mmCIF file of C-alpha atoms in Angstrom:
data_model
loop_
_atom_site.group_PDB
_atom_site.id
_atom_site.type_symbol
_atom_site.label_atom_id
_atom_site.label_comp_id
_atom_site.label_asym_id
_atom_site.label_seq_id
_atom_site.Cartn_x
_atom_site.Cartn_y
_atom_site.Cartn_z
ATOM 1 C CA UNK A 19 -14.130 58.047 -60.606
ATOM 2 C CA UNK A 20 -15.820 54.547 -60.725
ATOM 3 C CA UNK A 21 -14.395 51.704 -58.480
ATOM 4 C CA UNK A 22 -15.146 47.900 -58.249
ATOM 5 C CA UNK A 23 -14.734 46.017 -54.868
ATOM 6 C CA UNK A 24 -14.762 42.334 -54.395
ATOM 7 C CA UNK A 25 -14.163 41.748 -50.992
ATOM 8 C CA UNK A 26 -13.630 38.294 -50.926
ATOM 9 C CA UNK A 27 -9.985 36.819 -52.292
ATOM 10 C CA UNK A 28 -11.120 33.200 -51.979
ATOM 11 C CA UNK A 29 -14.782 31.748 -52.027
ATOM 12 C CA UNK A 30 -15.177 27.522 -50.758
ATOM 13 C CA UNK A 31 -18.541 25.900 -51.918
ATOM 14 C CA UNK A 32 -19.022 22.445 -52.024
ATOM 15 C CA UNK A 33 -20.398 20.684 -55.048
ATOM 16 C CA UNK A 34 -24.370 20.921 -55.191
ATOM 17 C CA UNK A 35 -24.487 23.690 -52.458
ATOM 18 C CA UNK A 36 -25.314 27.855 -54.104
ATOM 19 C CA UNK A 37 -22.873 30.043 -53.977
ATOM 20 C CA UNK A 38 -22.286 33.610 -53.984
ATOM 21 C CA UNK A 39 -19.179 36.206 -55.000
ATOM 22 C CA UNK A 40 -20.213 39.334 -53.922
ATOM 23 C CA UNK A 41 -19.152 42.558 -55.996
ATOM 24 C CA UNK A 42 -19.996 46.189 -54.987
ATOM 25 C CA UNK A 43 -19.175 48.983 -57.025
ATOM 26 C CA UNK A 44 -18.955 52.923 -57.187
ATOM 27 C CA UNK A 45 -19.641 54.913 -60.259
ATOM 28 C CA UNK A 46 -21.415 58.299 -61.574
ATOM 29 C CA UNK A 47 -24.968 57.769 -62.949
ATOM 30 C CA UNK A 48 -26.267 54.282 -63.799
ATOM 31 C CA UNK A 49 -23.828 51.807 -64.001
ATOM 32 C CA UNK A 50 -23.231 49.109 -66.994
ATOM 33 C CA UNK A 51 -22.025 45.954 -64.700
ATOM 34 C CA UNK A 52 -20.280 42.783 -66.085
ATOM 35 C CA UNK A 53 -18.913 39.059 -65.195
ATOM 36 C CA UNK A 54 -16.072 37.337 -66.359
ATOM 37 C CA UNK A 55 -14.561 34.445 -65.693
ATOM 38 C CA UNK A 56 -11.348 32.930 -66.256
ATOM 39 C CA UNK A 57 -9.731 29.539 -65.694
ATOM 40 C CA UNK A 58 -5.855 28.888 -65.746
ATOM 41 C CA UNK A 59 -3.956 30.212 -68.411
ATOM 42 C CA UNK A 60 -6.907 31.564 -70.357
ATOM 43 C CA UNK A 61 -8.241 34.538 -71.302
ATOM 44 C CA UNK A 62 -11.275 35.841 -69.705
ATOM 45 C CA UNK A 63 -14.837 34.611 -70.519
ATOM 46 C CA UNK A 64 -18.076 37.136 -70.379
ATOM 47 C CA UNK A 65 -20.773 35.526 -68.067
ATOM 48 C CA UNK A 66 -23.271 38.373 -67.837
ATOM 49 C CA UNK A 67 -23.966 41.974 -68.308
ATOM 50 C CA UNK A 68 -26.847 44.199 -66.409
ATOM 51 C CA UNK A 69 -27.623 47.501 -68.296
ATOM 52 C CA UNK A 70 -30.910 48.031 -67.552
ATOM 53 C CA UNK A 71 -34.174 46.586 -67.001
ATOM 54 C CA UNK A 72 -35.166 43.157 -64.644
ATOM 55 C CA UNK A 73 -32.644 43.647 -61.947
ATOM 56 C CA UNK A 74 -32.097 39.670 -61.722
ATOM 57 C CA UNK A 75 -29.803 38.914 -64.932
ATOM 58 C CA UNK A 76 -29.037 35.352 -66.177
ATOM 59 C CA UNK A 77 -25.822 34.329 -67.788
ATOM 60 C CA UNK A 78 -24.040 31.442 -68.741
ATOM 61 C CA UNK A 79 -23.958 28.084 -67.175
ATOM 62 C CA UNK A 80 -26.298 28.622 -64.627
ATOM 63 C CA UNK A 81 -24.829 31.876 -63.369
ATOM 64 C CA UNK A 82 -27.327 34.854 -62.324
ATOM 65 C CA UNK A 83 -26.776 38.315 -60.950
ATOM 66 C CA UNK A 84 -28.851 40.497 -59.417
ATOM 67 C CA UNK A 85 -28.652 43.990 -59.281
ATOM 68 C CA UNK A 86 -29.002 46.306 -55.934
ATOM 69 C CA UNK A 87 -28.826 50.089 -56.570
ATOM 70 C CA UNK A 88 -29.917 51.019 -52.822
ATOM 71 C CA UNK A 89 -26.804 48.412 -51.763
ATOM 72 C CA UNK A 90 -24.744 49.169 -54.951
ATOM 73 C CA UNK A 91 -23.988 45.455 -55.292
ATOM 74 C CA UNK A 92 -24.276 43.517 -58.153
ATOM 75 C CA UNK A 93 -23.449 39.471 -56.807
ATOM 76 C CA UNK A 94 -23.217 37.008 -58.999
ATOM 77 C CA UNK A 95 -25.096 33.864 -57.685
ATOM 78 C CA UNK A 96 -25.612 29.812 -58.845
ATOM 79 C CA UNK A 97 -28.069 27.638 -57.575
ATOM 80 C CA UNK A 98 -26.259 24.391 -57.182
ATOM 81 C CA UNK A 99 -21.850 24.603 -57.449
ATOM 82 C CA UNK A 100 -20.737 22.440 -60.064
ATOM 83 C CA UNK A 101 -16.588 21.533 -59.246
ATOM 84 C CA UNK A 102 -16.338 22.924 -62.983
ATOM 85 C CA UNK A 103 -17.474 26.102 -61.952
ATOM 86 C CA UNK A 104 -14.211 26.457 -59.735
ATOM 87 C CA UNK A 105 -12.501 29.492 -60.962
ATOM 88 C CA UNK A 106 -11.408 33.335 -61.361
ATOM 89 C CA UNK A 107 -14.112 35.567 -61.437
ATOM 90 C CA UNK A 108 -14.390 39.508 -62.170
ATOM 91 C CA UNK A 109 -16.317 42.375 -61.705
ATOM 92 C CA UNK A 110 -16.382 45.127 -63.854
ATOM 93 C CA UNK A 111 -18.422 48.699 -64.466
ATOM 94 C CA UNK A 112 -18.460 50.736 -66.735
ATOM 95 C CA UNK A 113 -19.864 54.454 -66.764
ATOM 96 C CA UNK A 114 -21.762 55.651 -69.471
ATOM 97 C CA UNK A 115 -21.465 58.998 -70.008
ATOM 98 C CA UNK A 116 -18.178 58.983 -68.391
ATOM 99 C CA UNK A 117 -14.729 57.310 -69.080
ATOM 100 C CA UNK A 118 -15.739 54.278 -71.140
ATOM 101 C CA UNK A 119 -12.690 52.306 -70.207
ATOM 102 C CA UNK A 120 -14.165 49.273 -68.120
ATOM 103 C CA UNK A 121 -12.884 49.553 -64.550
ATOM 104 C CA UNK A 122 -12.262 45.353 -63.034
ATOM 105 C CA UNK A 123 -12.444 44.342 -59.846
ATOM 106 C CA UNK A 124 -9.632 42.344 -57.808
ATOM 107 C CA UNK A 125 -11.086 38.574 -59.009
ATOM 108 C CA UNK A 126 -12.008 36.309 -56.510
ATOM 109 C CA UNK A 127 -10.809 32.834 -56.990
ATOM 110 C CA UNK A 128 -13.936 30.256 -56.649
ATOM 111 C CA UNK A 129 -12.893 26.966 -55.183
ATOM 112 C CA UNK A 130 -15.768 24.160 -55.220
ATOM 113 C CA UNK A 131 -14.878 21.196 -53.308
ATOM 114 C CA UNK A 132 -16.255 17.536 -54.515
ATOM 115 C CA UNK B 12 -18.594 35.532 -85.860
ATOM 116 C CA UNK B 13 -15.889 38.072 -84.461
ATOM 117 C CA UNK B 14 -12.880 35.997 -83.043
ATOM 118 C CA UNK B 15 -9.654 37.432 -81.739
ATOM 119 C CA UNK B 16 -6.237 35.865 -82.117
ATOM 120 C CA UNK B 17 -3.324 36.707 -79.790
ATOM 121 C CA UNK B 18 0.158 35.337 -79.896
ATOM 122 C CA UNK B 19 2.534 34.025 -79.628
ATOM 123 C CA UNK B 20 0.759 32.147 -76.449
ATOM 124 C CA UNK B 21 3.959 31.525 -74.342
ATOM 125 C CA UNK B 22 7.283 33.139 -74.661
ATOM 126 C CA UNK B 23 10.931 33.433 -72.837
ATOM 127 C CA UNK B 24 12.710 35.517 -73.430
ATOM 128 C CA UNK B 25 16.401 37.018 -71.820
ATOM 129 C CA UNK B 26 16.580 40.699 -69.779
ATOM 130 C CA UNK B 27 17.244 43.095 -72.424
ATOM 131 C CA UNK B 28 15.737 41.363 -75.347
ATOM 132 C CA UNK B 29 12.991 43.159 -77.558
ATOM 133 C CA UNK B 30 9.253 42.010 -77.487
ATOM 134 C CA UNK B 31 6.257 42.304 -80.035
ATOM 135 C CA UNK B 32 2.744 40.367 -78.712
ATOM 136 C CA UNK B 33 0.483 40.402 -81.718
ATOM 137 C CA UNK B 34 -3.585 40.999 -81.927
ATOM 138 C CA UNK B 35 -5.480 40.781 -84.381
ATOM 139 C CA UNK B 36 -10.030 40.870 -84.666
ATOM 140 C CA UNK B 37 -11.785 39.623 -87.214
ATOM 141 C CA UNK B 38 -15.853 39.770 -88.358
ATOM 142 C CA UNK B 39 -15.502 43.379 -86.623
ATOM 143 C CA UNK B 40 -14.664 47.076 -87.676
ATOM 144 C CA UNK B 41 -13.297 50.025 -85.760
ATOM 145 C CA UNK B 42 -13.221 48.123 -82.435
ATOM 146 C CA UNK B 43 -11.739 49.421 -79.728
ATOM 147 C CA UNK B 44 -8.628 47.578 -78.617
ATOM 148 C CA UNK B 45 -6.927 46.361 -74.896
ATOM 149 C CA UNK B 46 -3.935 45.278 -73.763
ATOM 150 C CA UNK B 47 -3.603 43.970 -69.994
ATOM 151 C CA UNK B 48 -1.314 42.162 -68.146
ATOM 152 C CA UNK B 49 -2.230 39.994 -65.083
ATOM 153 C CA UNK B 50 0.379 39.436 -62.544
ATOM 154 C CA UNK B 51 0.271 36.478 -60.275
ATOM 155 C CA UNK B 52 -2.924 35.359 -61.693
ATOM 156 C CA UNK B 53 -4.911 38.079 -60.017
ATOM 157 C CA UNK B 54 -5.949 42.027 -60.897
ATOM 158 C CA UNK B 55 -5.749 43.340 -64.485
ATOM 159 C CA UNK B 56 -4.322 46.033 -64.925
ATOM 160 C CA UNK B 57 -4.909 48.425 -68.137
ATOM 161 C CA UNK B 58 -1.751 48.907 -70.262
ATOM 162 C CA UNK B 59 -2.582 50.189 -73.362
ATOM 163 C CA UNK B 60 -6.029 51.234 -75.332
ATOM 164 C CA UNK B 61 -6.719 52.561 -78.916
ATOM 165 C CA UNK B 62 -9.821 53.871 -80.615
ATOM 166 C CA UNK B 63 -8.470 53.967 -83.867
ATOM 167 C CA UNK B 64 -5.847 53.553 -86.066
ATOM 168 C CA UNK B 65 -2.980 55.155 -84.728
ATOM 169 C CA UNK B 66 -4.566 56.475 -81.369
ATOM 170 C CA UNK B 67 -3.042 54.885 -78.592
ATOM 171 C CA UNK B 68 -3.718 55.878 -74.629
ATOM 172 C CA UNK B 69 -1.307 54.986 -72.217
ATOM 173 C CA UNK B 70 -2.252 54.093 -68.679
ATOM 174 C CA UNK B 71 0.667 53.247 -66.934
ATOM 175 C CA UNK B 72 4.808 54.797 -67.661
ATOM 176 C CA UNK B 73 6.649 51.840 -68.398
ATOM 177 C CA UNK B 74 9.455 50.465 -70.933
ATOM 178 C CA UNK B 75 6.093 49.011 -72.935
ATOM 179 C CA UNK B 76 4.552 50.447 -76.216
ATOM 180 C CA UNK B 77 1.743 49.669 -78.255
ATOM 181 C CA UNK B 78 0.880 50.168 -81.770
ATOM 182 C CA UNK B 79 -1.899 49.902 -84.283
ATOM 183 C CA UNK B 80 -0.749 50.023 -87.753
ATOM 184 C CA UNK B 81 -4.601 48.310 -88.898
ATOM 185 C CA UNK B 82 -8.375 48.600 -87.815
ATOM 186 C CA UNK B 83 -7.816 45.162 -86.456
ATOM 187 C CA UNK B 84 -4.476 45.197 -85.341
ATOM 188 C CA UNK B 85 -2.903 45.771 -81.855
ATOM 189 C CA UNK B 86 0.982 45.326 -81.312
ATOM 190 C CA UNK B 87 2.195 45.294 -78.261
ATOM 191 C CA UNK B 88 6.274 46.290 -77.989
ATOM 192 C CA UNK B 89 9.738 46.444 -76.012
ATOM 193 C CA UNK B 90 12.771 47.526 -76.876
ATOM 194 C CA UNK B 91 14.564 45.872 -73.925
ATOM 195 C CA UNK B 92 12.893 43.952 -71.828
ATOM 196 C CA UNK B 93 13.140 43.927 -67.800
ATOM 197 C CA UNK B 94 12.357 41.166 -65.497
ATOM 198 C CA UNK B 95 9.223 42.674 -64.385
ATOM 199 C CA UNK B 96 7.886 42.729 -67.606
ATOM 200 C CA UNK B 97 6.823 39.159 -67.092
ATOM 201 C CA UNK B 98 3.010 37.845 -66.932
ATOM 202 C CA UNK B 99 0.010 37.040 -68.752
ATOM 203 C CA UNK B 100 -0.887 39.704 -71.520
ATOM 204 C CA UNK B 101 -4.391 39.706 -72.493
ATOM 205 C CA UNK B 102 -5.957 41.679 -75.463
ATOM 206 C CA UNK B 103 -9.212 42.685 -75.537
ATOM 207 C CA UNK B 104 -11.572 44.340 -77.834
ATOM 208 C CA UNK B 105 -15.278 45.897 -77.572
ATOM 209 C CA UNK B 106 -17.385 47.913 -79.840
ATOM 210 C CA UNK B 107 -16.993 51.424 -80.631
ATOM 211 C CA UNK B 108 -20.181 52.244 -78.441
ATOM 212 C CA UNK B 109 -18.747 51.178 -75.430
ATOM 213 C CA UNK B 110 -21.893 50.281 -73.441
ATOM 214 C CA UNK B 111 -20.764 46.184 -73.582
ATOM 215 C CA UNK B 112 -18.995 43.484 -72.522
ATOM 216 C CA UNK B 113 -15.191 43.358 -73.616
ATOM 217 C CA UNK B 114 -13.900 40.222 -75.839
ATOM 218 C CA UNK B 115 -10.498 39.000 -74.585
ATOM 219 C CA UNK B 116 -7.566 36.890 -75.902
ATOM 220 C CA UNK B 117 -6.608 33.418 -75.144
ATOM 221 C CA UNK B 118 -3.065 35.541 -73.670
ATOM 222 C CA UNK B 119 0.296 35.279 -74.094
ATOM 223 C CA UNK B 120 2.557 34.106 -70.974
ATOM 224 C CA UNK B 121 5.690 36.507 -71.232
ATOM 225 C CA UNK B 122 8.651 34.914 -69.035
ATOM 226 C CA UNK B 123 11.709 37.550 -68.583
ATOM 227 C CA UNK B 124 14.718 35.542 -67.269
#
């Protein structure tokens, strides 16, 4: 069975420092891996996807990922915190080869402080 | 461009009423199709998910149903609502090859009272 774990409920930044939400995972073979992010009373947003290749991914609005097979971690990192970027963000995998539903993490609520 | 439309966006509705959130995807064909509901602003958790017309997988027992009478169409139903019914449904779609990122919903904010 695949799993996501995101360890952290809560994540404080302040504006112009990096930050990181960490995501780990557990799945069968080589995993598909995902971000998403959602602010209030929206649906959620894709950010990035790894499937194969560079390890380091880039996304949207700054956001990168990089991929760790030996750690089975797939972060999701930004330079510099914008107080924008304060909001609900998921993990998910997916298994190819396996049960294509996408498995989500928890969410971790991003709070960047001016 | 695809684009999926949920609504209504908010409703409130009394213990025991009926329910119907609507779906629909356009610029797409034989997606598969999501619903989720998000309690508390947190964890999703999977309701309903079709590959085709009239296939529908059901995660978790419930008083919920889902339907989809079109390619592009995902109903999600009650016959009598219960108060912890309420939350944030979110649709979702992807493409039948299921190696990418799922397309989600603006929601619809379901309040039992």
């Amino acid at each position: 069975a695949q799993s996501v774990a995101q360890p952290e409920d809560q994540v404080n930044v302040a504006e112009g420092n990096p930050l990181t939400v960490k995501c780990t995972y557990s799945v069968s073979g080589n995993p598909y891996l995902f971000w998403y992010v959602q602010y209030p009373n929206r649906g959620l947003q894709f950010l990035l996807k790894y499937i194969t290749g560079d390890n380091l991914v880039k996304g949207s609005y700054g956001f990168e990922a990089e991929f760790n097979k030996s750690q089975t971690s797939f972060h999701l990192k930004k330079p510099s915190a914008l107080v924008s970027d304060s909001a609900l963000y998921f993990c998910a995998v997916r298994a190819p080869g396996g049960s294509y539903i996408p498995t989500f993490g928890r969410g971790t609520s991003l709070i960047v402080h001016p | 461009s695809q684009t999926i439309h949920q609504w209504p966006a908010t409703l409130v509705q009394p213990v025991g009423s009926p329910l119907s959130l609507e779906c629909t995807v356009e610029g797409t064909s034989n997606p598969n199709l999501y619903w989720y509901r998000q309690a508390a602003g947190r964890g999703l958790q999977l309701l309903f998910y079709s590959v085709g017309i009239g296939q529908i997988s059901s995660e978790v027992p419930q008083n919920l149903s889902a339907s989809r009478p079109q390619d592009r169409q995902f109903i999600l139903s009650s016959k009598k609502l219960l108060l912890s019914d309420s939350g944030f449904y979110l649709c979702a779609w992807d493409r039948a090859s299921n190696t990418g990122e799922l397309f989600f919903g603006e929601g619809s904010r379901l309040t039992v009272l």
